[in-house]
C-alpha cells in the first residue's frame, strides 16, 4: 500500500541482519530504507507468509500462514464496514465507511519514530498515553527498554523513561519551550502543548524525532545531497543529562571536575562515597532551617533566606502557582515546607517542597535562576568565603601587576645597557682601526665611556632631518654642515655632520665630544650625544631657537 502522494509505503520487511518479517511503514521516495512504524513488533513472521487484512469485526489484523492473528488494531466496538488508508503524513488510518469516523490510527500507537503533526499525549486521570518506544536493537524492532513522552502533574514536562523510571527530563513547559534543556533555535515554533477539559494534554511536534535503542532522542532532517539523515539535535550530550546523576540536593555541571557538587547550604551525605565519585547518596542540609523549628534559647532566631543559583535546570517535582515574582518569594518564605522557588515569565511561580533532584548547571545562557532556601548562618559563611576569595584575588592581581612591571623595567634597562655597550664597542673598534697607535685617542675613548654619552642611531637622525634636507640646514663650518631636526618625542636638536671633505678627522671629532660633554653651563650649548656609523660621524646638540650669544653681541 502506498500513500496518495507516494511519500510512504506499507508492507512487509526484514530488519538488517534478521530473517524475521514485520508489517511496517517506511519512506517510499528516499534512498535510505527508513522504517517509521512497525505493527507486529512482539510477534514477527518466521517465514515468507504473512497477510494484512480487515477481520469480520472490522479490525486490521496481521495473519501468518496458519491464519493465526499476530497483531490486531484491537478496536473494541465491532464494525462491519471499515477500510484502511495510508496518508501522506505516514499515518495508517482505519475508518468506518458510513460516516467516516476514525476507529484507529498508527499515530496514536507509534513505534520509535515521531513524525511531523503526530501528537504525544497523556491523561493522568485515565492513564492513557501516546509515547514512543525504542527498538531493542537495530535488527529487533520489539519493544526495548526506553520510552519517551510527556507527563503532567502541576506542569507539563517531557521525559525519557528507562524500564518505567525517569532517565532524562526535558523540564517544565513554559508555553514556548521546555526550560530543562539548553535553548535550541531550531526548536522555536516546532512544539506546542494543549490541555483539553477531559484532562488530556497534547504535545504536537513538527519535527522528525527518533528514540534510539540507547535511549537518546534525536531530531533528524533528510540531507538530499548526502542522501542520508542528519542529526541536528540530541537530548543527551553528557552524563549530567542522566536523571538524578548527582543524587538528592546535588547539582551536575558537565564543565566541572568532578561534575557533581552539593547545592548551596548542603554537604555530602557520605563523604567517602562522594570522594570516590559515587554520588547516589546525594547531599544533606548543613544547617537546619529556622522556619518550623523550636528555638531552645527562647530568643527569636534570624529568618531563613534564599541563595541564588544562575542558569539552572530546575529540579523535578515542581509545584506551580500564578503568583508574580515578588509574591512567589514571599509565598515560599511563609511556607515552612517550601525549600526552593524559581520564576519564569512563561511558567510563572514554581516552588518545591520535596527532595530537589535532577538539578543541573548550564554553561551557556540557558536555564533560569533557582533560589535555594538556607539558614541565615549560611549567608555569613558564604559572605566570609566570598570576602576571602575576593581579597585574595585582588592582592594577587596587584602583586602580579607590580612584579610584571618591575620585570619589564629591568629587562628594558638591561637591553638598553647591552645596546649601549655594543655601540661603544663598535665605536672603539672604528676608532682604533684608524688610529691604532695613538694613546691619546684611547684615553679620550675611555673618558667618553666615563661620561656615558648617548649614542644616536643614524636612521633616526636622518628621519629627524627629513634625510638631511636643505630646508633644515642651519649653516656650515669647518667641521661640516649643521642641520635642524625634530625627534619623535618633539625635542628639537641641532646635528653637526662631519663632512667627508672636512680637514678635521676622528681625533678632532673625539676631542670635541670629550671636552663638550664635560662642560655643563647654562650659557653653553649642551651636547646631547653623538653618532658613529661607518663613515658617518655626527654630534647632536640642543637646538637654540634664539641663535647663539654672538648674534646679539656682534649683530
Short mmCIF file of C-alpha atoms in Angstrom, two decimals, residues 3-479:
data_model
loop_
_atom_site.label_atom_id
_atom_site.label_comp_id
_atom_site.label_asym_id
_atom_site.label_seq_id
_atom_site.Cartn_x
_atom_site.Cartn_y
_atom_site.Cartn_z
CA UNK A 3 0.08 6.82 0.17
CA UNK A 4 -1.61 9.08 -2.41
CA UNK A 5 1.44 11.30 -2.82
CA UNK A 6 3.83 8.31 -2.83
CA UNK A 7 5.54 9.62 0.31
CA UNK A 8 5.10 6.46 2.42
CA UNK A 9 4.73 2.76 1.77
CA UNK A 10 3.14 -0.03 3.85
CA UNK A 11 4.35 -3.60 3.51
CA UNK A 12 6.35 -6.46 4.97
CA UNK A 13 10.09 -6.09 5.58
CA UNK A 14 13.02 -7.71 7.37
CA UNK A 15 15.39 -5.58 9.52
CA UNK A 16 19.11 -5.61 8.87
CA UNK A 17 20.80 -8.86 9.94
CA UNK A 18 17.45 -10.52 10.62
CA UNK A 19 15.28 -13.09 8.80
CA UNK A 20 12.13 -12.17 10.76
CA UNK A 21 9.45 -10.31 8.85
CA UNK A 22 7.28 -7.46 10.07
CA UNK A 23 4.49 -5.25 8.76
CA UNK A 24 5.74 -1.70 8.69
CA UNK A 25 5.62 1.77 7.17
CA UNK A 26 8.68 3.35 5.56
CA UNK A 27 9.59 6.31 3.36
CA UNK A 28 8.91 5.49 -0.26
CA UNK A 29 10.82 8.27 -2.05
CA UNK A 30 14.26 8.36 -0.37
CA UNK A 31 17.23 6.08 -0.97
CA UNK A 32 17.88 5.18 2.68
CA UNK A 33 15.46 2.50 3.84
CA UNK A 34 13.84 4.13 6.89
CA UNK A 35 11.09 2.36 8.84
CA UNK A 36 8.88 4.70 10.88
CA UNK A 37 6.26 2.27 12.25
CA UNK A 38 6.01 -1.48 12.93
CA UNK A 39 2.81 -3.44 13.60
CA UNK A 40 3.71 -6.93 14.83
CA UNK A 41 6.71 -5.87 16.90
CA UNK A 42 6.28 -8.56 19.51
CA UNK A 43 5.30 -11.39 17.13
CA UNK A 44 7.37 -11.50 13.93
CA UNK A 45 6.71 -13.73 10.97
CA UNK A 46 9.23 -16.57 10.74
CA UNK A 47 8.67 -17.33 7.05
CA UNK A 48 7.64 -15.67 3.81
CA UNK A 49 3.94 -15.92 4.65
CA UNK A 50 2.00 -13.01 6.06
CA UNK A 51 -1.20 -11.18 5.32
CA UNK A 52 -2.70 -7.82 6.30
CA UNK A 53 -6.46 -7.82 6.18
CA UNK A 54 -9.59 -6.47 7.87
CA UNK A 55 -11.27 -9.04 10.10
CA UNK A 56 -15.00 -9.68 10.40
CA UNK A 57 -15.25 -7.33 13.40
CA UNK A 58 -13.66 -4.50 11.40
CA UNK A 59 -10.14 -4.65 12.87
CA UNK A 60 -6.88 -4.51 10.98
CA UNK A 61 -5.04 -7.80 11.56
CA UNK A 62 -1.76 -9.43 10.54
CA UNK A 63 -2.06 -13.19 9.94
CA UNK A 64 0.62 -15.82 9.47
CA UNK A 65 0.46 -18.81 7.14
CA UNK A 66 -1.71 -20.71 9.64
CA UNK A 67 -4.20 -17.79 9.78
CA UNK A 68 -3.17 -17.01 13.34
CA UNK A 69 -3.50 -13.39 14.41
CA UNK A 70 -0.04 -11.95 15.15
CA UNK A 71 -1.26 -8.36 15.54
CA UNK A 72 -4.58 -6.51 15.70
CA UNK A 73 -5.69 -2.89 15.89
CA UNK A 74 -7.87 -4.01 18.85
CA UNK A 75 -10.87 -1.76 18.24
CA UNK A 76 -13.39 -2.79 20.91
CA UNK A 77 -16.55 -1.77 19.08
CA UNK A 78 -17.34 -4.24 16.32
CA UNK A 79 -17.73 -2.61 12.89
CA UNK A 80 -18.82 -4.44 9.77
CA UNK A 81 -17.98 -1.77 7.24
CA UNK A 82 -14.45 -0.39 7.62
CA UNK A 83 -11.46 0.42 5.41
CA UNK A 84 -7.78 1.33 5.85
CA UNK A 85 -5.83 4.17 4.24
CA UNK A 86 -2.19 5.25 4.39
CA UNK A 87 -1.91 9.05 4.48
CA UNK A 88 0.99 11.14 3.16
CA UNK A 89 1.76 12.09 6.78
CA UNK A 90 2.75 8.47 7.37
CA UNK A 91 -0.40 7.77 9.40
CA UNK A 92 -2.21 4.47 8.81
CA UNK A 93 -5.91 5.11 9.48
CA UNK A 94 -8.78 2.64 9.99
CA UNK A 95 -12.17 4.27 9.27
CA UNK A 96 -15.82 3.38 9.48
CA UNK A 97 -17.08 3.79 5.92
CA UNK A 98 -20.62 5.01 6.60
CA UNK A 99 -19.90 8.29 8.37
CA UNK A 100 -16.09 8.33 8.10
CA UNK A 101 -15.33 8.01 11.82
CA UNK A 102 -11.70 7.18 12.61
CA UNK A 103 -11.62 3.91 14.55
CA UNK A 104 -7.87 3.53 14.92
CA UNK A 105 -4.66 5.18 13.68
CA UNK A 106 -0.95 4.40 13.85
CA UNK A 107 -0.18 7.96 15.06
CA UNK A 108 -1.82 7.00 18.38
CA UNK A 109 0.13 3.75 18.51
CA UNK A 110 3.66 4.81 17.44
CA UNK A 111 6.85 2.81 17.47
CA UNK A 112 10.24 4.55 17.91
CA UNK A 113 9.57 7.40 15.46
CA UNK A 114 7.60 10.61 15.85
CA UNK A 115 6.53 12.12 12.53
CA UNK A 116 5.53 15.76 11.97
CA UNK A 117 1.96 16.53 13.09
CA UNK A 118 1.84 13.47 15.37
CA UNK A 119 0.52 14.18 18.87
CA UNK A 120 2.10 12.83 22.03
CA UNK A 121 -0.42 12.78 24.88
CA UNK A 122 -1.06 11.87 28.48
CA UNK A 123 -4.14 11.75 30.70
CA UNK A 124 -3.32 11.44 34.39
CA UNK A 125 -6.92 10.53 35.21
CA UNK A 126 -7.33 7.62 32.80
CA UNK A 127 -3.68 6.68 32.42
CA UNK A 128 -3.92 6.76 28.63
CA UNK A 129 -0.69 7.78 26.90
CA UNK A 130 0.78 8.17 23.44
CA UNK A 131 4.54 7.61 23.69
CA UNK A 132 7.48 6.50 21.58
CA UNK A 133 9.03 3.15 22.46
CA UNK A 134 12.53 2.17 21.36
CA UNK A 135 13.54 -0.89 19.41
CA UNK A 136 15.55 -3.49 21.33
CA UNK A 137 18.29 -3.31 18.72
CA UNK A 138 18.71 -2.19 15.08
CA UNK A 139 17.80 -5.75 14.00
CA UNK A 140 14.97 -6.26 16.53
CA UNK A 141 12.00 -3.84 16.49
CA UNK A 142 10.36 -5.41 19.54
CA UNK A 143 9.73 -3.00 22.42
CA UNK A 144 13.01 -2.02 24.11
CA UNK A 145 13.86 -0.52 27.49
CA UNK A 146 13.16 3.12 26.64
CA UNK A 147 10.04 5.21 26.13
CA UNK A 148 9.55 8.93 25.55
CA UNK A 149 6.60 11.23 26.04
CA UNK A 150 5.09 13.84 28.33
CA UNK A 151 3.88 13.80 31.90
CA UNK A 152 1.74 16.31 33.74
CA UNK A 153 1.40 16.84 37.46
CA UNK A 154 1.46 20.57 38.13
CA UNK A 155 3.23 21.50 34.89
CA UNK A 156 3.77 19.55 31.67
CA UNK A 157 7.22 18.00 31.38
CA UNK A 158 8.91 15.88 28.74
CA UNK A 159 10.59 12.63 29.78
CA UNK A 160 12.57 9.66 28.55
CA UNK A 161 11.96 6.64 30.75
CA UNK A 162 14.11 3.54 31.13
CA UNK A 163 12.18 0.48 32.30
CA UNK A 164 9.47 2.85 33.54
CA UNK A 165 11.81 5.10 35.59
CA UNK A 166 12.92 8.62 34.60
CA UNK A 167 16.09 8.53 32.52
CA UNK A 168 16.08 12.02 31.04
CA UNK A 169 13.89 15.05 31.78
CA UNK A 170 13.18 17.95 29.43
CA UNK A 171 11.98 20.16 32.28
CA UNK A 172 8.73 22.12 32.60
CA UNK A 173 6.94 23.56 29.55
CA UNK A 174 6.66 27.37 29.81
CA UNK A 175 4.36 27.94 26.86
CA UNK A 176 7.17 28.23 24.30
CA UNK A 177 9.83 25.67 25.21
CA UNK A 178 10.96 23.11 27.74
CA UNK A 179 13.20 25.00 30.16
CA UNK A 180 15.19 21.95 31.27
CA UNK A 181 17.25 21.74 28.07
CA UNK A 182 19.69 24.26 26.55
CA UNK A 183 17.99 26.77 24.28
CA UNK A 184 17.93 25.42 20.72
CA UNK A 185 16.98 27.89 17.92
CA UNK A 186 15.75 25.08 15.63
CA UNK A 187 13.01 24.27 18.16
CA UNK A 188 11.37 27.68 18.01
CA UNK A 189 7.75 27.17 16.96
CA UNK A 190 8.38 23.43 16.50
CA UNK A 191 6.35 22.33 19.54
CA UNK A 192 3.03 23.26 21.08
CA UNK A 193 1.23 21.98 24.18
CA UNK A 194 -2.55 21.96 24.58
CA UNK A 195 -4.66 20.77 27.52
CA UNK A 196 -8.34 19.94 27.00
CA UNK A 197 -11.09 19.76 29.65
CA UNK A 198 -11.12 15.95 29.89
CA UNK A 199 -7.62 16.09 31.42
CA UNK A 200 -5.68 15.12 28.30
CA UNK A 201 -2.53 17.07 27.48
CA UNK A 202 -1.22 17.02 23.90
CA UNK A 203 2.26 17.83 22.64
CA UNK A 204 2.42 18.43 18.90
CA UNK A 205 5.73 18.41 17.06
CA UNK A 206 6.62 19.44 13.52
CA UNK A 207 9.95 17.61 13.67
CA UNK A 208 11.09 14.13 12.68
CA UNK A 209 12.04 12.55 16.04
CA UNK A 210 13.62 9.15 16.74
CA UNK A 211 14.05 7.39 20.08
CA UNK A 212 17.24 5.37 19.66
CA UNK A 213 17.98 1.92 21.08
CA UNK A 214 20.42 3.61 23.51
CA UNK A 215 17.67 5.81 24.93
CA UNK A 216 18.55 9.11 23.29
CA UNK A 217 16.04 11.31 21.48
CA UNK A 218 17.28 12.71 18.17
CA UNK A 219 15.83 15.24 15.76
CA UNK A 220 16.78 14.41 12.18
CA UNK A 221 16.43 16.03 8.77
CA UNK A 222 16.99 14.49 5.33
CA UNK A 223 20.12 15.68 3.53
CA UNK A 224 19.34 15.24 -0.16
CA UNK A 225 22.93 15.89 -1.23
CA UNK A 226 24.41 13.25 1.07
CA UNK A 227 21.29 11.08 0.66
CA UNK A 228 21.26 10.37 4.39
CA UNK A 229 19.68 11.53 7.62
CA UNK A 230 21.47 14.31 9.51
CA UNK A 231 21.09 14.51 13.30
CA UNK A 232 20.54 18.19 14.18
CA UNK A 233 19.83 17.75 17.87
CA UNK A 234 20.29 15.19 20.65
CA UNK A 235 18.62 15.26 24.05
CA UNK A 236 21.52 13.69 25.94
CA UNK A 237 25.04 15.02 25.48
CA UNK A 238 26.78 14.14 28.76
CA UNK A 239 26.38 12.04 31.90
CA UNK A 240 24.86 15.12 33.57
CA UNK A 241 21.80 14.62 31.37
CA UNK A 242 21.02 11.28 33.01
CA UNK A 243 18.24 11.79 35.55
CA UNK A 244 19.48 12.34 39.12
CA UNK A 245 23.18 11.74 38.40
CA UNK A 246 24.27 13.68 41.50
CA UNK A 247 21.57 12.38 43.83
CA UNK A 248 19.25 14.35 46.10
CA UNK A 249 20.19 18.01 46.63
CA UNK A 250 23.14 17.61 44.26
CA UNK A 251 23.86 19.62 41.12
CA UNK A 252 25.63 18.45 37.97
CA UNK A 253 27.93 20.56 35.81
CA UNK A 254 29.49 18.84 32.80
CA UNK A 255 32.14 21.59 32.58
CA UNK A 256 33.46 20.95 36.12
CA UNK A 257 35.66 18.24 37.58
CA UNK A 258 34.24 16.44 39.41
CA UNK A 259 30.91 17.00 37.71
CA UNK A 260 28.84 16.75 40.91
CA UNK A 261 28.61 19.21 43.79
CA UNK A 262 26.12 19.83 46.57
CA UNK A 263 23.69 22.71 46.31
CA UNK A 264 24.48 25.81 48.38
CA UNK A 265 23.84 25.08 52.06
CA UNK A 266 24.22 21.30 51.65
CA UNK A 267 27.07 18.82 52.11
CA UNK A 268 27.66 15.19 51.02
CA UNK A 269 25.72 12.59 52.96
CA UNK A 270 28.56 10.12 52.62
CA UNK A 271 31.88 11.92 52.15
CA UNK A 272 33.79 8.70 51.50
CA UNK A 273 31.46 7.66 48.68
CA UNK A 274 31.39 11.21 47.33
CA UNK A 275 35.21 11.29 47.13
CA UNK A 276 35.05 8.05 45.13
CA UNK A 277 32.69 9.85 42.73
CA UNK A 278 29.75 7.73 43.86
CA UNK A 279 27.08 10.40 44.16
CA UNK A 280 23.97 8.25 44.53
CA UNK A 281 23.58 9.03 48.25
CA UNK A 282 23.32 12.75 47.43
CA UNK A 283 23.61 15.60 49.89
CA UNK A 284 22.04 16.70 53.18
CA UNK A 285 21.35 20.13 54.64
CA UNK A 286 24.32 21.53 56.54
CA UNK A 287 22.39 23.80 58.91
CA UNK A 288 18.73 23.24 59.95
CA UNK A 289 16.24 25.85 58.80
CA UNK A 290 14.86 28.28 61.36
CA UNK A 291 11.34 28.09 59.96
CA UNK A 292 9.28 25.46 61.77
CA UNK A 293 11.99 24.68 64.34
CA UNK A 294 11.84 25.27 68.10
CA UNK A 295 14.37 27.78 69.45
CA UNK A 296 15.57 26.34 72.80
CA UNK A 297 17.25 29.61 73.80
CA UNK A 298 13.90 31.34 73.91
CA UNK A 299 15.15 34.11 71.66
CA UNK A 300 13.79 34.89 68.23
CA UNK A 301 16.14 33.44 65.59
CA UNK A 302 17.10 35.09 62.35
CA UNK A 303 14.90 34.26 59.37
CA UNK A 304 15.89 31.87 56.64
CA UNK A 305 16.87 33.29 53.27
CA UNK A 306 17.43 32.27 49.67
CA UNK A 307 20.68 31.76 47.80
CA UNK A 308 20.51 32.43 44.06
CA UNK A 309 21.86 29.89 41.55
CA UNK A 310 22.15 31.13 37.96
CA UNK A 311 21.42 29.28 34.70
CA UNK A 312 19.97 26.18 36.30
CA UNK A 313 17.89 23.26 35.14
CA UNK A 314 15.18 23.32 37.79
CA UNK A 315 14.55 20.18 39.87
CA UNK A 316 11.81 17.62 39.34
CA UNK A 317 8.53 17.53 41.34
CA UNK A 318 7.71 21.17 40.67
CA UNK A 319 4.57 22.81 42.09
CA UNK A 320 3.00 25.70 40.22
CA UNK A 321 1.08 28.85 41.13
CA UNK A 322 0.11 32.08 39.36
CA UNK A 323 2.00 34.31 41.84
CA UNK A 324 4.24 37.05 40.42
CA UNK A 325 7.98 37.08 41.11
CA UNK A 326 7.96 39.08 44.39
CA UNK A 327 4.90 37.24 45.66
CA UNK A 328 6.49 33.93 44.67
CA UNK A 329 9.43 34.55 47.01
CA UNK A 330 7.17 35.60 49.87
CA UNK A 331 4.85 32.67 49.27
CA UNK A 332 7.76 30.23 49.59
CA UNK A 333 9.23 32.03 52.59
CA UNK A 334 5.95 31.82 54.51
CA UNK A 335 5.59 28.10 53.81
CA UNK A 336 7.98 26.14 56.03
CA UNK A 337 7.72 23.17 53.67
CA UNK A 338 8.95 25.21 50.71
CA UNK A 339 12.68 24.65 50.18
CA UNK A 340 13.20 26.37 46.81
CA UNK A 341 11.48 28.56 44.25
CA UNK A 342 12.00 29.87 40.74
CA UNK A 343 10.17 32.28 38.49
CA UNK A 344 9.80 32.18 34.72
CA UNK A 345 7.70 34.57 32.65
CA UNK A 346 6.03 31.67 30.85
CA UNK A 347 5.79 29.13 33.67
CA UNK A 348 5.16 31.75 36.41
CA UNK A 349 5.87 30.77 40.03
CA UNK A 350 7.45 27.36 40.64
CA UNK A 351 8.10 26.01 44.12
CA UNK A 352 9.47 22.78 45.62
CA UNK A 353 8.54 21.07 48.87
CA UNK A 354 10.12 17.68 48.22
CA UNK A 355 13.62 16.43 47.51
CA UNK A 356 15.48 18.53 44.97
CA UNK A 357 16.54 16.02 42.32
CA UNK A 358 17.92 16.23 38.78
CA UNK A 359 19.35 19.74 39.05
CA UNK A 360 21.94 20.83 36.52
CA UNK A 361 24.12 23.87 35.93
CA UNK A 362 24.15 25.03 32.30
CA UNK A 363 27.28 26.58 30.81
CA UNK A 364 25.51 28.87 28.34
CA UNK A 365 22.68 31.37 28.69
CA UNK A 366 20.07 28.62 29.08
CA UNK A 367 18.22 27.71 32.25
CA UNK A 368 16.70 30.04 34.83
CA UNK A 369 17.55 31.39 38.30
CA UNK A 370 16.87 28.95 41.13
CA UNK A 371 16.58 30.17 44.72
CA UNK A 372 17.53 27.65 47.45
CA UNK A 373 16.23 28.16 50.99
CA UNK A 374 19.04 28.07 53.58
CA UNK A 375 19.53 29.01 57.22
CA UNK A 376 20.60 32.58 57.94
CA UNK A 377 24.01 31.43 59.17
CA UNK A 378 24.81 30.16 55.67
CA UNK A 379 24.85 33.74 54.42
CA UNK A 380 27.59 34.68 56.91
CA UNK A 381 29.66 31.66 55.89
CA UNK A 382 29.24 32.33 52.21
CA UNK A 383 29.91 36.01 52.74
CA UNK A 384 33.18 35.34 54.59
CA UNK A 385 34.32 32.91 51.94
CA UNK A 386 33.49 35.37 49.17
CA UNK A 387 35.37 38.16 51.00
CA UNK A 388 38.43 35.97 51.45
CA UNK A 389 38.38 34.89 47.84
CA UNK A 390 37.82 38.46 46.61
CA UNK A 391 40.62 39.93 48.75
CA UNK A 392 42.99 37.14 47.75
CA UNK A 393 42.27 37.68 44.06
CA UNK A 394 42.73 41.47 44.36
CA UNK A 395 46.01 41.20 46.29
CA UNK A 396 47.28 38.52 43.92
CA UNK A 397 46.40 40.64 40.89
CA UNK A 398 48.16 43.71 42.32
CA UNK A 399 51.25 41.69 43.22
CA UNK A 400 51.45 40.10 39.77
CA UNK A 401 50.97 43.51 38.09
CA UNK A 402 53.77 45.11 40.16
CA UNK A 403 56.08 42.16 39.59
CA UNK A 404 55.39 42.22 35.84
CA UNK A 405 56.05 45.97 35.67
CA UNK A 406 59.35 45.71 37.60
CA UNK A 407 60.44 42.76 35.47
CA UNK A 408 59.64 44.73 32.32
CA UNK A 409 61.64 47.73 33.58
CA UNK A 410 64.60 45.53 34.47
CA UNK A 411 64.56 43.80 31.08
CA UNK A 412 64.26 47.15 29.27
CA UNK A 413 67.20 48.66 31.19
CA UNK A 414 69.28 45.55 30.62
CA UNK A 415 68.58 45.65 26.89
CA UNK A 416 69.42 49.36 26.75
CA UNK A 417 72.68 48.83 28.64
CA UNK A 418 73.71 45.96 26.37
CA UNK A 419 72.86 48.02 23.31
CA UNK A 420 74.93 50.93 24.56
CA UNK A 421 77.86 48.68 25.40
CA UNK A 422 77.66 47.18 21.92
CA UNK A 423 77.57 50.61 20.30
CA UNK A 424 80.55 51.78 22.36
CA UNK A 425 82.44 48.64 21.41
CA UNK A 426 81.76 49.30 17.74
CA UNK A 427 82.77 52.91 18.27
CA UNK A 428 86.08 51.89 19.85
CA UNK A 429 86.81 49.40 17.10
CA UNK A 430 86.15 52.06 14.46
CA UNK A 431 88.47 54.49 16.17
CA UNK A 432 91.31 52.03 16.70
CA UNK A 433 91.15 50.92 13.08
CA UNK A 434 92.16 54.44 12.04
CA UNK A 435 94.43 55.33 14.96
CA UNK A 436 95.78 52.08 16.37
CA UNK A 437 98.88 53.63 17.95
CA UNK A 438 97.58 56.85 19.41
CA UNK A 439 97.46 56.66 23.21
CA UNK A 440 95.73 59.99 23.44
CA UNK A 441 92.84 58.68 21.36
CA UNK A 442 92.46 55.69 23.63
CA UNK A 443 92.38 57.97 26.64
CA UNK A 444 89.67 60.06 25.01
CA UNK A 445 87.61 56.98 24.28
CA UNK A 446 87.88 55.91 27.91
CA UNK A 447 86.83 59.37 29.01
CA UNK A 448 83.86 59.17 26.67
CA UNK A 449 82.81 55.91 28.31
CA UNK A 450 83.01 57.59 31.69
CA UNK A 451 80.70 60.36 30.50
CA UNK A 452 78.08 57.73 29.41
CA UNK A 453 77.16 59.91 26.46
CA UNK A 454 74.14 58.63 24.47
CA UNK A 455 74.76 57.22 21.01
CA UNK A 456 72.13 58.07 18.41
CA UNK A 457 71.01 55.87 15.52
CA UNK A 458 71.80 57.23 12.04
CA UNK A 459 68.40 56.23 10.65
CA UNK A 460 66.68 58.06 13.48
CA UNK A 461 68.69 61.23 12.79
CA UNK A 462 68.03 61.03 9.06
CA UNK A 463 64.30 60.81 9.80
CA UNK A 464 64.51 63.78 12.19
CA UNK A 465 66.06 65.99 9.45
CA UNK A 466 63.94 64.73 6.54
CA UNK A 467 67.01 62.91 5.22
CA UNK A 468 69.23 65.97 5.82
CA UNK A 469 67.12 68.17 3.53
CA UNK A 470 68.49 71.59 2.54
CA UNK A 471 65.45 73.28 4.10
CA UNK A 472 66.63 72.04 7.50
CA UNK A 473 70.22 73.24 7.06
CA UNK A 474 71.21 75.90 9.63
CA UNK A 475 74.71 76.62 8.39
CA UNK A 476 78.18 75.22 7.69
CA UNK A 477 81.61 75.36 9.32
CA UNK A 478 84.99 73.73 9.07
CA UNK A 479 83.58 70.60 10.71
#
